[in-house]
Amino acid sequence: MPDLSHLSPLPPKAATDDRHALRERIHGALTEALVNGTLAPGQEHEEASLATHLGAPLAPLREALLQLASQRLVEYAGPDTVRVTTADAATRGHAAAVLHGLYRTALLTAPWPLTEDGLDALRNSAAAYARAAAHRNAVEAGAAERALWSVFVHACRNRFLYDAVSRLAPVWQRAQHLDIPLPAEPGNVWDDLLAACAAGDRQRALQCVDDHWARAGGVTSA
């Protein structure tokens, strides 16, 4: 079995978590390990070994693994053994296509124009992305951009789509790690979209969303 010595154990305060909170904490720890490569694609791990290294009870660990399996981040190779799924360019394209549809729908169904509170939240989140891009930190910029799109859906006031985007976030996060380029100049990504939203120009905002997610998925915009 692969070496799990780099898998960080849960903090001592996890012992006071209820069942739900503990499962979510384990899910978060495993997702981080999947994204940063501690649990590498193609590796197989026994549930008991993962539980031992995390310092977690087996039952909530299994629940967290089932949640990761539903997100296609792991798959069961046996009754008590999981395999880390291998992400490829197709995964990236599929995830981008689904997210593109969700963000487009959020914009089409949003009460228009967006509220000033929503626009302010977007501006603040865009500023965080700009700082990461200015430091040329690709991983930090990727995290900031994912957060920015979540803020965008929240600003569109569609809770159901916000929940869907949140569930897809780990899949897209993993897909981004296939090939994370250094971030472009921050203005190239968000200035036009923010300007369109501030002006109440829905068609222009839709074009910005289409252009960005066509590039993110590696396909040509229609």
mmCIF file with all atom_site columns, C-alpha atoms in Angstrom:
data_model
loop_
_atom_site.group_PDB
_atom_site.id
_atom_site.type_symbol
_atom_site.label_atom_id
_atom_site.label_alt_id
_atom_site.label_comp_id
_atom_site.label_asym_id
_atom_site.label_entity_id
_atom_site.label_seq_id
_atom_site.pdbx_PDB_ins_code
_atom_site.Cartn_x
_atom_site.Cartn_y
_atom_site.Cartn_z
_atom_site.occupancy
_atom_site.B_iso_or_equiv
_atom_site.pdbx_formal_charge
_atom_site.auth_seq_id
_atom_site.auth_comp_id
_atom_site.auth_asym_id
_atom_site.auth_atom_id
_atom_site.pdbx_PDB_model_num
ATOM 1   C CA . MET A 1 1   ? 0.000   0.000  0.000   1.00 0.00 ? 1   MET A CA 1
ATOM 2   C CA . PRO A 1 2   ? 1.203   3.585  -0.681  1.00 0.00 ? 2   PRO A CA 1
ATOM 3   C CA . ASP A 1 3   ? 2.946   5.609  2.006   1.00 0.00 ? 3   ASP A CA 1
ATOM 4   C CA . LEU A 1 4   ? 0.476   7.732  4.004   1.00 0.00 ? 4   LEU A CA 1
ATOM 5   C CA . SER A 1 5   ? 3.010   9.380  6.290   1.00 0.00 ? 5   SER A CA 1
ATOM 6   C CA . HIS A 1 6   ? 2.295   12.776 4.685   1.00 0.00 ? 6   HIS A CA 1
ATOM 7   C CA . LEU A 1 7   ? -1.449  12.552 5.385   1.00 0.00 ? 7   LEU A CA 1
ATOM 8   C CA . SER A 1 8   ? -2.095  15.093 8.132   1.00 0.00 ? 8   SER A CA 1
ATOM 9   C CA . PRO A 1 9   ? -4.069  13.719 11.107  1.00 0.00 ? 9   PRO A CA 1
ATOM 10  C CA . LEU A 1 10  ? -7.231  15.427 12.258  1.00 0.00 ? 10  LEU A CA 1
ATOM 11  C CA . PRO A 1 11  ? -6.767  18.106 14.940  1.00 0.00 ? 11  PRO A CA 1
ATOM 12  C CA . PRO A 1 12  ? -7.422  17.097 18.580  1.00 0.00 ? 12  PRO A CA 1
ATOM 13  C CA . LYS A 1 13  ? -10.624 19.187 18.668  1.00 0.00 ? 13  LYS A CA 1
ATOM 14  C CA . ALA A 1 14  ? -12.156 16.769 16.123  1.00 0.00 ? 14  ALA A CA 1
ATOM 15  C CA . ALA A 1 15  ? -12.800 14.435 19.065  1.00 0.00 ? 15  ALA A CA 1
ATOM 16  C CA . THR A 1 16  ? -15.563 16.801 20.213  1.00 0.00 ? 16  THR A CA 1
ATOM 17  C CA . ASP A 1 17  ? -17.323 16.894 16.826  1.00 0.00 ? 17  ASP A CA 1
ATOM 18  C CA . ASP A 1 18  ? -20.724 15.310 16.369  1.00 0.00 ? 18  ASP A CA 1
ATOM 19  C CA . ARG A 1 19  ? -21.109 12.626 13.674  1.00 0.00 ? 19  ARG A CA 1
ATOM 20  C CA . HIS A 1 20  ? -22.051 15.060 10.907  1.00 0.00 ? 20  HIS A CA 1
ATOM 21  C CA . ALA A 1 21  ? -19.315 17.565 11.727  1.00 0.00 ? 21  ALA A CA 1
ATOM 22  C CA . LEU A 1 22  ? -16.717 14.804 11.953  1.00 0.00 ? 22  LEU A CA 1
ATOM 23  C CA . ARG A 1 23  ? -17.715 13.401 8.554   1.00 0.00 ? 23  ARG A CA 1
ATOM 24  C CA . GLU A 1 24  ? -17.453 16.868 7.010   1.00 0.00 ? 24  GLU A CA 1
ATOM 25  C CA . ARG A 1 25  ? -14.048 17.394 8.642   1.00 0.00 ? 25  ARG A CA 1
ATOM 26  C CA . ILE A 1 26  ? -12.805 14.055 7.276   1.00 0.00 ? 26  ILE A CA 1
ATOM 27  C CA . HIS A 1 27  ? -14.230 14.857 3.849   1.00 0.00 ? 27  HIS A CA 1
ATOM 28  C CA . GLY A 1 28  ? -12.382 18.184 3.862   1.00 0.00 ? 28  GLY A CA 1
ATOM 29  C CA . ALA A 1 29  ? -9.097  16.574 4.909   1.00 0.00 ? 29  ALA A CA 1
ATOM 30  C CA . LEU A 1 30  ? -9.346  13.892 2.236   1.00 0.00 ? 30  LEU A CA 1
ATOM 31  C CA . THR A 1 31  ? -10.318 16.405 -0.455  1.00 0.00 ? 31  THR A CA 1
ATOM 32  C CA . GLU A 1 32  ? -7.301  18.541 0.382   1.00 0.00 ? 32  GLU A CA 1
ATOM 33  C CA . ALA A 1 33  ? -5.069  15.457 0.230   1.00 0.00 ? 33  ALA A CA 1
ATOM 34  C CA . LEU A 1 34  ? -6.530  14.530 -3.162  1.00 0.00 ? 34  LEU A CA 1
ATOM 35  C CA . VAL A 1 35  ? -5.953  17.992 -4.570  1.00 0.00 ? 35  VAL A CA 1
ATOM 36  C CA . ASN A 1 36  ? -2.427  18.495 -3.239  1.00 0.00 ? 36  ASN A CA 1
ATOM 37  C CA . GLY A 1 37  ? -1.309  15.065 -4.410  1.00 0.00 ? 37  GLY A CA 1
ATOM 38  C CA . THR A 1 38  ? -0.836  13.380 -1.021  1.00 0.00 ? 38  THR A CA 1
ATOM 39  C CA . LEU A 1 39  ? -3.421  10.881 -2.258  1.00 0.00 ? 39  LEU A CA 1
ATOM 40  C CA . ALA A 1 40  ? -2.201  10.531 -5.839  1.00 0.00 ? 40  ALA A CA 1
ATOM 41  C CA . PRO A 1 41  ? -4.271  9.413  -8.855  1.00 0.00 ? 41  PRO A CA 1
ATOM 42  C CA . GLY A 1 42  ? -4.341  5.646  -9.285  1.00 0.00 ? 42  GLY A CA 1
ATOM 43  C CA . GLN A 1 43  ? -3.318  4.848  -5.705  1.00 0.00 ? 43  GLN A CA 1
ATOM 44  C CA . GLU A 1 44  ? -5.345  2.319  -3.734  1.00 0.00 ? 44  GLU A CA 1
ATOM 45  C CA . HIS A 1 45  ? -5.930  2.741  -0.003  1.00 0.00 ? 45  HIS A CA 1
ATOM 46  C CA . GLU A 1 46  ? -7.571  0.548  2.600   1.00 0.00 ? 46  GLU A CA 1
ATOM 47  C CA . GLU A 1 47  ? -10.243 2.270  4.664   1.00 0.00 ? 47  GLU A CA 1
ATOM 48  C CA . ALA A 1 48  ? -8.638  1.057  7.896   1.00 0.00 ? 48  ALA A CA 1
ATOM 49  C CA . SER A 1 49  ? -5.262  2.523  6.906   1.00 0.00 ? 49  SER A CA 1
ATOM 50  C CA . LEU A 1 50  ? -6.792  5.905  6.069   1.00 0.00 ? 50  LEU A CA 1
ATOM 51  C CA . ALA A 1 51  ? -8.682  5.893  9.381   1.00 0.00 ? 51  ALA A CA 1
ATOM 52  C CA . THR A 1 52  ? -5.502  5.110  11.301  1.00 0.00 ? 52  THR A CA 1
ATOM 53  C CA . HIS A 1 53  ? -3.439  7.854  9.655   1.00 0.00 ? 53  HIS A CA 1
ATOM 54  C CA . LEU A 1 54  ? -6.203  10.443 10.071  1.00 0.00 ? 54  LEU A CA 1
ATOM 55  C CA . GLY A 1 55  ? -6.959  9.346  13.620  1.00 0.00 ? 55  GLY A CA 1
ATOM 56  C CA . ALA A 1 56  ? -10.616 9.012  12.643  1.00 0.00 ? 56  ALA A CA 1
ATOM 57  C CA . PRO A 1 57  ? -13.328 6.448  13.463  1.00 0.00 ? 57  PRO A CA 1
ATOM 58  C CA . LEU A 1 58  ? -14.056 4.071  10.602  1.00 0.00 ? 58  LEU A CA 1
ATOM 59  C CA . ALA A 1 59  ? -17.793 4.767  10.250  1.00 0.00 ? 59  ALA A CA 1
ATOM 60  C CA . PRO A 1 60  ? -17.638 8.532  9.487   1.00 0.00 ? 60  PRO A CA 1
ATOM 61  C CA . LEU A 1 61  ? -14.562 7.897  7.327   1.00 0.00 ? 61  LEU A CA 1
ATOM 62  C CA . ARG A 1 62  ? -16.599 5.484  5.188   1.00 0.00 ? 62  ARG A CA 1
ATOM 63  C CA . GLU A 1 63  ? -19.363 8.077  4.887   1.00 0.00 ? 63  GLU A CA 1
ATOM 64  C CA . ALA A 1 64  ? -16.831 10.676 3.752   1.00 0.00 ? 64  ALA A CA 1
ATOM 65  C CA . LEU A 1 65  ? -15.386 8.224  1.205   1.00 0.00 ? 65  LEU A CA 1
ATOM 66  C CA . LEU A 1 66  ? -18.858 7.498  -0.162  1.00 0.00 ? 66  LEU A CA 1
ATOM 67  C CA . GLN A 1 67  ? -19.370 11.235 -0.578  1.00 0.00 ? 67  GLN A CA 1
ATOM 68  C CA . LEU A 1 68  ? -16.055 11.474 -2.472  1.00 0.00 ? 68  LEU A CA 1
ATOM 69  C CA . ALA A 1 69  ? -17.103 8.505  -4.606  1.00 0.00 ? 69  ALA A CA 1
ATOM 70  C CA . SER A 1 70  ? -20.334 10.304 -5.524  1.00 0.00 ? 70  SER A CA 1
ATOM 71  C CA . GLN A 1 71  ? -18.151 13.243 -6.611  1.00 0.00 ? 71  GLN A CA 1
ATOM 72  C CA . ARG A 1 72  ? -16.052 10.830 -8.715  1.00 0.00 ? 72  ARG A CA 1
ATOM 73  C CA . LEU A 1 73  ? -12.887 11.684 -6.796  1.00 0.00 ? 73  LEU A CA 1
ATOM 74  C CA . VAL A 1 74  ? -12.437 8.100  -5.606  1.00 0.00 ? 74  VAL A CA 1
ATOM 75  C CA . GLU A 1 75  ? -13.875 4.737  -6.621  1.00 0.00 ? 75  GLU A CA 1
ATOM 76  C CA . TYR A 1 76  ? -14.164 1.453  -4.758  1.00 0.00 ? 76  TYR A CA 1
ATOM 77  C CA . ALA A 1 77  ? -11.630 -1.165 -5.866  1.00 0.00 ? 77  ALA A CA 1
ATOM 78  C CA . GLY A 1 78  ? -12.921 -3.649 -3.291  1.00 0.00 ? 78  GLY A CA 1
ATOM 79  C CA . PRO A 1 79  ? -15.253 -3.877 -0.286  1.00 0.00 ? 79  PRO A CA 1
ATOM 80  C CA . ASP A 1 80  ? -12.905 -1.850 1.925   1.00 0.00 ? 80  ASP A CA 1
ATOM 81  C CA . THR A 1 81  ? -10.415 -0.389 -0.559  1.00 0.00 ? 81  THR A CA 1
ATOM 82  C CA . VAL A 1 82  ? -10.705 2.845  -2.530  1.00 0.00 ? 82  VAL A CA 1
ATOM 83  C CA . ARG A 1 83  ? -8.766  3.939  -5.594  1.00 0.00 ? 83  ARG A CA 1
ATOM 84  C CA . VAL A 1 84  ? -8.057  7.608  -6.313  1.00 0.00 ? 84  VAL A CA 1
ATOM 85  C CA . THR A 1 85  ? -9.599  8.348  -9.693  1.00 0.00 ? 85  THR A CA 1
ATOM 86  C CA . THR A 1 86  ? -7.427  9.641  -12.491 1.00 0.00 ? 86  THR A CA 1
ATOM 87  C CA . ALA A 1 87  ? -8.483  13.025 -13.811 1.00 0.00 ? 87  ALA A CA 1
ATOM 88  C CA . ASP A 1 88  ? -7.772  13.730 -17.455 1.00 0.00 ? 88  ASP A CA 1
ATOM 89  C CA . ALA A 1 89  ? -8.429  16.432 -20.021 1.00 0.00 ? 89  ALA A CA 1
ATOM 90  C CA . ALA A 1 90  ? -11.915 15.028 -20.634 1.00 0.00 ? 90  ALA A CA 1
ATOM 91  C CA . THR A 1 91  ? -12.741 15.444 -16.932 1.00 0.00 ? 91  THR A CA 1
ATOM 92  C CA . ARG A 1 92  ? -11.637 19.044 -17.104 1.00 0.00 ? 92  ARG A CA 1
ATOM 93  C CA . GLY A 1 93  ? -13.756 19.685 -20.176 1.00 0.00 ? 93  GLY A CA 1
ATOM 94  C CA . HIS A 1 94  ? -16.842 18.001 -18.744 1.00 0.00 ? 94  HIS A CA 1
ATOM 95  C CA . ALA A 1 95  ? -16.560 19.833 -15.413 1.00 0.00 ? 95  ALA A CA 1
ATOM 96  C CA . ALA A 1 96  ? -16.098 23.166 -17.183 1.00 0.00 ? 96  ALA A CA 1
ATOM 97  C CA . ALA A 1 97  ? -19.107 22.494 -19.431 1.00 0.00 ? 97  ALA A CA 1
ATOM 98  C CA . VAL A 1 98  ? -21.369 21.720 -16.451 1.00 0.00 ? 98  VAL A CA 1
ATOM 99  C CA . LEU A 1 99  ? -20.181 24.761 -14.508 1.00 0.00 ? 99  LEU A CA 1
ATOM 100 C CA . HIS A 1 100 ? -20.590 26.948 -17.592 1.00 0.00 ? 100 HIS A CA 1
ATOM 101 C CA . GLY A 1 101 ? -24.226 25.861 -17.818 1.00 0.00 ? 101 GLY A CA 1
ATOM 102 C CA . LEU A 1 102 ? -24.824 26.517 -14.129 1.00 0.00 ? 102 LEU A CA 1
ATOM 103 C CA . TYR A 1 103 ? -23.294 29.997 -14.208 1.00 0.00 ? 103 TYR A CA 1
ATOM 104 C CA . ARG A 1 104 ? -25.144 30.849 -17.406 1.00 0.00 ? 104 ARG A CA 1
ATOM 105 C CA . THR A 1 105 ? -28.441 29.720 -15.861 1.00 0.00 ? 105 THR A CA 1
ATOM 106 C CA . ALA A 1 106 ? -27.710 31.731 -12.717 1.00 0.00 ? 106 ALA A CA 1
ATOM 107 C CA . LEU A 1 107 ? -27.248 34.844 -14.822 1.00 0.00 ? 107 LEU A CA 1
ATOM 108 C CA . LEU A 1 108 ? -30.329 34.186 -16.973 1.00 0.00 ? 108 LEU A CA 1
ATOM 109 C CA . THR A 1 109 ? -32.598 33.618 -13.965 1.00 0.00 ? 109 THR A CA 1
ATOM 110 C CA . ALA A 1 110 ? -31.191 36.362 -11.706 1.00 0.00 ? 110 ALA A CA 1
ATOM 111 C CA . PRO A 1 111 ? -33.360 39.351 -10.790 1.00 0.00 ? 111 PRO A CA 1
ATOM 112 C CA . TRP A 1 112 ? -31.762 42.000 -12.993 1.00 0.00 ? 112 TRP A CA 1
ATOM 113 C CA . PRO A 1 113 ? -29.817 44.171 -12.476 1.00 0.00 ? 113 PRO A CA 1
ATOM 114 C CA . LEU A 1 114 ? -27.807 42.719 -9.599  1.00 0.00 ? 114 LEU A CA 1
ATOM 115 C CA . THR A 1 115 ? -28.094 44.471 -6.267  1.00 0.00 ? 115 THR A CA 1
ATOM 116 C CA . GLU A 1 116 ? -25.400 46.846 -5.041  1.00 0.00 ? 116 GLU A CA 1
ATOM 117 C CA . ASP A 1 117 ? -24.681 44.446 -2.176  1.00 0.00 ? 117 ASP A CA 1
ATOM 118 C CA . GLY A 1 118 ? -24.099 41.658 -4.692  1.00 0.00 ? 118 GLY A CA 1
ATOM 119 C CA . LEU A 1 119 ? -21.869 43.854 -6.836  1.00 0.00 ? 119 LEU A CA 1
ATOM 120 C CA . ASP A 1 120 ? -19.858 44.943 -3.801  1.00 0.00 ? 120 ASP A CA 1
ATOM 121 C CA . ALA A 1 121 ? -19.318 41.303 -2.806  1.00 0.00 ? 121 ALA A CA 1
ATOM 122 C CA . LEU A 1 122 ? -18.109 40.557 -6.338  1.00 0.00 ? 122 LEU A CA 1
ATOM 123 C CA . ARG A 1 123 ? -15.729 43.520 -6.320  1.00 0.00 ? 123 ARG A CA 1
ATOM 124 C CA . ASN A 1 124 ? -14.241 42.439 -2.993  1.00 0.00 ? 124 ASN A CA 1
ATOM 125 C CA . SER A 1 125 ? -13.813 38.861 -4.180  1.00 0.00 ? 125 SER A CA 1
ATOM 126 C CA . ALA A 1 126 ? -12.303 40.045 -7.475  1.00 0.00 ? 126 ALA A CA 1
ATOM 127 C CA . ALA A 1 127 ? -9.786  42.114 -5.504  1.00 0.00 ? 127 ALA A CA 1
ATOM 128 C CA . ALA A 1 128 ? -8.647  38.927 -3.699  1.00 0.00 ? 128 ALA A CA 1
ATOM 129 C CA . TYR A 1 129 ? -8.170  37.230 -7.058  1.00 0.00 ? 129 TYR A CA 1
ATOM 130 C CA . ALA A 1 130 ? -6.227  40.231 -8.349  1.00 0.00 ? 130 ALA A CA 1
ATOM 131 C CA . ARG A 1 131 ? -3.842  40.070 -5.392  1.00 0.00 ? 131 ARG A CA 1
ATOM 132 C CA . ALA A 1 132 ? -3.127  36.391 -6.028  1.00 0.00 ? 132 ALA A CA 1
ATOM 133 C CA . ALA A 1 133 ? -2.640  37.026 -9.727  1.00 0.00 ? 133 ALA A CA 1
ATOM 134 C CA . ALA A 1 134 ? -0.283  39.918 -8.998  1.00 0.00 ? 134 ALA A CA 1
ATOM 135 C CA . HIS A 1 135 ? 1.859   37.549 -6.917  1.00 0.00 ? 135 HIS A CA 1
ATOM 136 C CA . ARG A 1 136 ? 1.808   35.037 -9.803  1.00 0.00 ? 136 ARG A CA 1
ATOM 137 C CA . ASN A 1 137 ? 0.597   32.344 -7.416  1.00 0.00 ? 137 ASN A CA 1
ATOM 138 C CA . ALA A 1 138 ? -1.350  29.928 -9.596  1.00 0.00 ? 138 ALA A CA 1
ATOM 139 C CA . VAL A 1 139 ? -2.754  27.726 -6.804  1.00 0.00 ? 139 VAL A CA 1
ATOM 140 C CA . GLU A 1 140 ? -3.863  30.700 -4.688  1.00 0.00 ? 140 GLU A CA 1
ATOM 141 C CA . ALA A 1 141 ? -5.353  32.394 -7.745  1.00 0.00 ? 141 ALA A CA 1
ATOM 142 C CA . GLY A 1 142 ? -7.233  29.209 -8.648  1.00 0.00 ? 142 GLY A CA 1
ATOM 143 C CA . ALA A 1 143 ? -8.770  29.062 -5.167  1.00 0.00 ? 143 ALA A CA 1
ATOM 144 C CA . ALA A 1 144 ? -9.644  32.771 -5.327  1.00 0.00 ? 144 ALA A CA 1
ATOM 145 C CA . GLU A 1 145 ? -11.276 32.342 -8.730  1.00 0.00 ? 145 GLU A CA 1
ATOM 146 C CA . ARG A 1 146 ? -13.400 29.418 -7.534  1.00 0.00 ? 146 ARG A CA 1
ATOM 147 C CA . ALA A 1 147 ? -14.522 31.534 -4.594  1.00 0.00 ? 147 ALA A CA 1
ATOM 148 C CA . LEU A 1 148 ? -15.286 34.413 -6.949  1.00 0.00 ? 148 LEU A CA 1
ATOM 149 C CA . TRP A 1 149 ? -17.609 32.312 -9.077  1.00 0.00 ? 149 TRP A CA 1
ATOM 150 C CA . SER A 1 150 ? -19.407 31.090 -5.953  1.00 0.00 ? 150 SER A CA 1
ATOM 151 C CA . VAL A 1 151 ? -19.900 34.725 -4.918  1.00 0.00 ? 151 VAL A CA 1
ATOM 152 C CA . PHE A 1 152 ? -21.207 35.397 -8.432  1.00 0.00 ? 152 PHE A CA 1
ATOM 153 C CA . VAL A 1 153 ? -23.931 32.729 -8.104  1.00 0.00 ? 153 VAL A CA 1
ATOM 154 C CA . HIS A 1 154 ? -24.783 34.025 -4.637  1.00 0.00 ? 154 HIS A CA 1
ATOM 155 C CA . ALA A 1 155 ? -25.098 37.534 -6.079  1.00 0.00 ? 155 ALA A CA 1
ATOM 156 C CA . CYS A 1 156 ? -27.511 36.083 -8.658  1.00 0.00 ? 156 CYS A CA 1
ATOM 157 C CA . ARG A 1 157 ? -29.628 34.941 -5.678  1.00 0.00 ? 157 ARG A CA 1
ATOM 158 C CA . ASN A 1 158 ? -30.170 31.344 -6.743  1.00 0.00 ? 158 ASN A CA 1
ATOM 159 C CA . ARG A 1 159 ? -29.667 29.047 -3.745  1.00 0.00 ? 159 ARG A CA 1
ATOM 160 C CA . PHE A 1 160 ? -30.279 25.818 -5.674  1.00 0.00 ? 160 PHE A CA 1
ATOM 161 C CA . LEU A 1 161 ? -27.574 26.622 -8.219  1.00 0.00 ? 161 LEU A CA 1
ATOM 162 C CA . TYR A 1 162 ? -25.261 27.785 -5.435  1.00 0.00 ? 162 TYR A CA 1
ATOM 163 C CA . ASP A 1 163 ? -25.638 24.371 -3.769  1.00 0.00 ? 163 ASP A CA 1
ATOM 164 C CA . ALA A 1 164 ? -24.980 22.609 -7.089  1.00 0.00 ? 164 ALA A CA 1
ATOM 165 C CA . VAL A 1 165 ? -21.834 24.667 -7.709  1.00 0.00 ? 165 VAL A CA 1
ATOM 166 C CA . SER A 1 166 ? -20.622 23.912 -4.182  1.00 0.00 ? 166 SER A CA 1
ATOM 167 C CA . ARG A 1 167 ? -20.985 20.173 -4.768  1.00 0.00 ? 167 ARG A CA 1
ATOM 168 C CA . LEU A 1 168 ? -19.046 20.401 -8.027  1.00 0.00 ? 168 LEU A CA 1
ATOM 169 C CA . ALA A 1 169 ? -16.266 22.530 -6.548  1.00 0.00 ? 169 ALA A CA 1
ATOM 170 C CA . PRO A 1 170 ? -14.021 19.588 -5.555  1.00 0.00 ? 170 PRO A CA 1
ATOM 171 C CA . VAL A 1 171 ? -14.293 18.047 -9.026  1.00 0.00 ? 171 VAL A CA 1
ATOM 172 C CA . TRP A 1 172 ? -13.355 21.309 -10.736 1.00 0.00 ? 172 TRP A CA 1
ATOM 173 C CA . GLN A 1 173 ? -10.635 21.973 -8.188  1.00 0.00 ? 173 GLN A CA 1
ATOM 174 C CA . ARG A 1 174 ? -9.118  18.585 -8.966  1.00 0.00 ? 174 ARG A CA 1
ATOM 175 C CA . ALA A 1 175 ? -9.470  19.127 -12.716 1.00 0.00 ? 175 ALA A CA 1
ATOM 176 C CA . GLN A 1 176 ? -7.704  22.487 -12.476 1.00 0.00 ? 176 GLN A CA 1
ATOM 177 C CA . HIS A 1 177 ? -4.683  20.738 -10.989 1.00 0.00 ? 177 HIS A CA 1
ATOM 178 C CA . LEU A 1 178 ? -4.177  18.854 -14.245 1.00 0.00 ? 178 LEU A CA 1
ATOM 179 C CA . ASP A 1 179 ? -2.508  21.933 -15.646 1.00 0.00 ? 179 ASP A CA 1
ATOM 180 C CA . ILE A 1 180 ? -2.664  25.123 -13.589 1.00 0.00 ? 180 ILE A CA 1
ATOM 181 C CA . PRO A 1 181 ? -1.220  27.961 -15.673 1.00 0.00 ? 181 PRO A CA 1
ATOM 182 C CA . LEU A 1 182 ? 0.119   31.083 -14.070 1.00 0.00 ? 182 LEU A CA 1
ATOM 183 C CA . PRO A 1 183 ? -2.863  33.442 -13.834 1.00 0.00 ? 183 PRO A CA 1
ATOM 184 C CA . ALA A 1 184 ? -3.480  35.953 -16.549 1.00 0.00 ? 184 ALA A CA 1
ATOM 185 C CA . GLU A 1 185 ? -3.646  39.642 -15.815 1.00 0.00 ? 185 GLU A CA 1
ATOM 186 C CA . PRO A 1 186 ? -6.625  39.889 -13.437 1.00 0.00 ? 186 PRO A CA 1
ATOM 187 C CA . GLY A 1 187 ? -8.389  42.510 -15.526 1.00 0.00 ? 187 GLY A CA 1
ATOM 188 C CA . ASN A 1 188 ? -8.650  40.091 -18.435 1.00 0.00 ? 188 ASN A CA 1
ATOM 189 C CA . VAL A 1 189 ? -10.950 37.792 -16.456 1.00 0.00 ? 189 VAL A CA 1
ATOM 190 C CA . TRP A 1 190 ? -13.230 39.979 -14.386 1.00 0.00 ? 190 TRP A CA 1
ATOM 191 C CA . ASP A 1 191 ? -13.230 43.639 -15.403 1.00 0.00 ? 191 ASP A CA 1
ATOM 192 C CA . ASP A 1 192 ? -15.598 43.134 -18.356 1.00 0.00 ? 192 ASP A CA 1
ATOM 193 C CA . LEU A 1 193 ? -18.015 40.909 -16.434 1.00 0.00 ? 193 LEU A CA 1
ATOM 194 C CA . LEU A 1 194 ? -18.150 43.255 -13.460 1.00 0.00 ? 194 LEU A CA 1
ATOM 195 C CA . ALA A 1 195 ? -18.654 46.248 -15.761 1.00 0.00 ? 195 ALA A CA 1
ATOM 196 C CA . ALA A 1 196 ? -21.488 44.467 -17.586 1.00 0.00 ? 196 ALA A CA 1
ATOM 197 C CA . CYS A 1 197 ? -23.199 43.520 -14.310 1.00 0.00 ? 197 CYS A CA 1
ATOM 198 C CA . ALA A 1 198 ? -22.810 47.051 -12.938 1.00 0.00 ? 198 ALA A CA 1
ATOM 199 C CA . ALA A 1 199 ? -24.310 48.497 -16.148 1.00 0.00 ? 199 ALA A CA 1
ATOM 200 C CA . GLY A 1 200 ? -27.224 46.024 -16.064 1.00 0.00 ? 200 GLY A CA 1
ATOM 201 C CA . ASP A 1 201 ? -26.180 44.639 -19.468 1.00 0.00 ? 201 ASP A CA 1
ATOM 202 C CA . ARG A 1 202 ? -27.205 40.988 -19.221 1.00 0.00 ? 202 ARG A CA 1
ATOM 203 C CA . GLN A 1 203 ? -26.272 40.075 -22.808 1.00 0.00 ? 203 GLN A CA 1
ATOM 204 C CA . ARG A 1 204 ? -22.779 41.448 -22.421 1.00 0.00 ? 204 ARG A CA 1
ATOM 205 C CA . ALA A 1 205 ? -22.410 39.615 -19.094 1.00 0.00 ? 205 ALA A CA 1
ATOM 206 C CA . LEU A 1 206 ? -23.544 36.371 -20.745 1.00 0.00 ? 206 LEU A CA 1
ATOM 207 C CA . GLN A 1 207 ? -20.932 36.803 -23.463 1.00 0.00 ? 207 GLN A CA 1
ATOM 208 C CA . CYS A 1 208 ? -18.245 37.267 -20.799 1.00 0.00 ? 208 CYS A CA 1
ATOM 209 C CA . VAL A 1 209 ? -19.344 34.056 -19.056 1.00 0.00 ? 209 VAL A CA 1
ATOM 210 C CA . ASP A 1 210 ? -19.416 32.164 -22.367 1.00 0.00 ? 210 ASP A CA 1
ATOM 211 C CA . ASP A 1 211 ? -15.967 33.377 -23.400 1.00 0.00 ? 211 ASP A CA 1
ATOM 212 C CA . HIS A 1 212 ? -14.356 32.606 -20.053 1.00 0.00 ? 212 HIS A CA 1
ATOM 213 C CA . TRP A 1 213 ? -15.772 29.099 -19.641 1.00 0.00 ? 213 TRP A CA 1
ATOM 214 C CA . ALA A 1 214 ? -15.098 28.171 -23.257 1.00 0.00 ? 214 ALA A CA 1
ATOM 215 C CA . ARG A 1 215 ? -11.426 28.909 -22.534 1.00 0.00 ? 215 ARG A CA 1
ATOM 216 C CA . ALA A 1 216 ? -11.559 27.130 -19.160 1.00 0.00 ? 216 ALA A CA 1
ATOM 217 C CA . GLY A 1 217 ? -12.856 23.955 -20.794 1.00 0.00 ? 217 GLY A CA 1
ATOM 218 C CA . GLY A 1 218 ? -10.364 24.122 -23.630 1.00 0.00 ? 218 GLY A CA 1
ATOM 219 C CA . VAL A 1 219 ? -13.046 24.427 -26.315 1.00 0.00 ? 219 VAL A CA 1
ATOM 220 C CA . THR A 1 220 ? -13.903 27.119 -28.788 1.00 0.00 ? 220 THR A CA 1
ATOM 221 C CA . SER A 1 221 ? -16.728 29.458 -27.924 1.00 0.00 ? 221 SER A CA 1
ATOM 222 C CA . ALA A 1 222 ? -19.718 29.307 -30.264 1.00 0.00 ? 222 ALA A CA 1
#
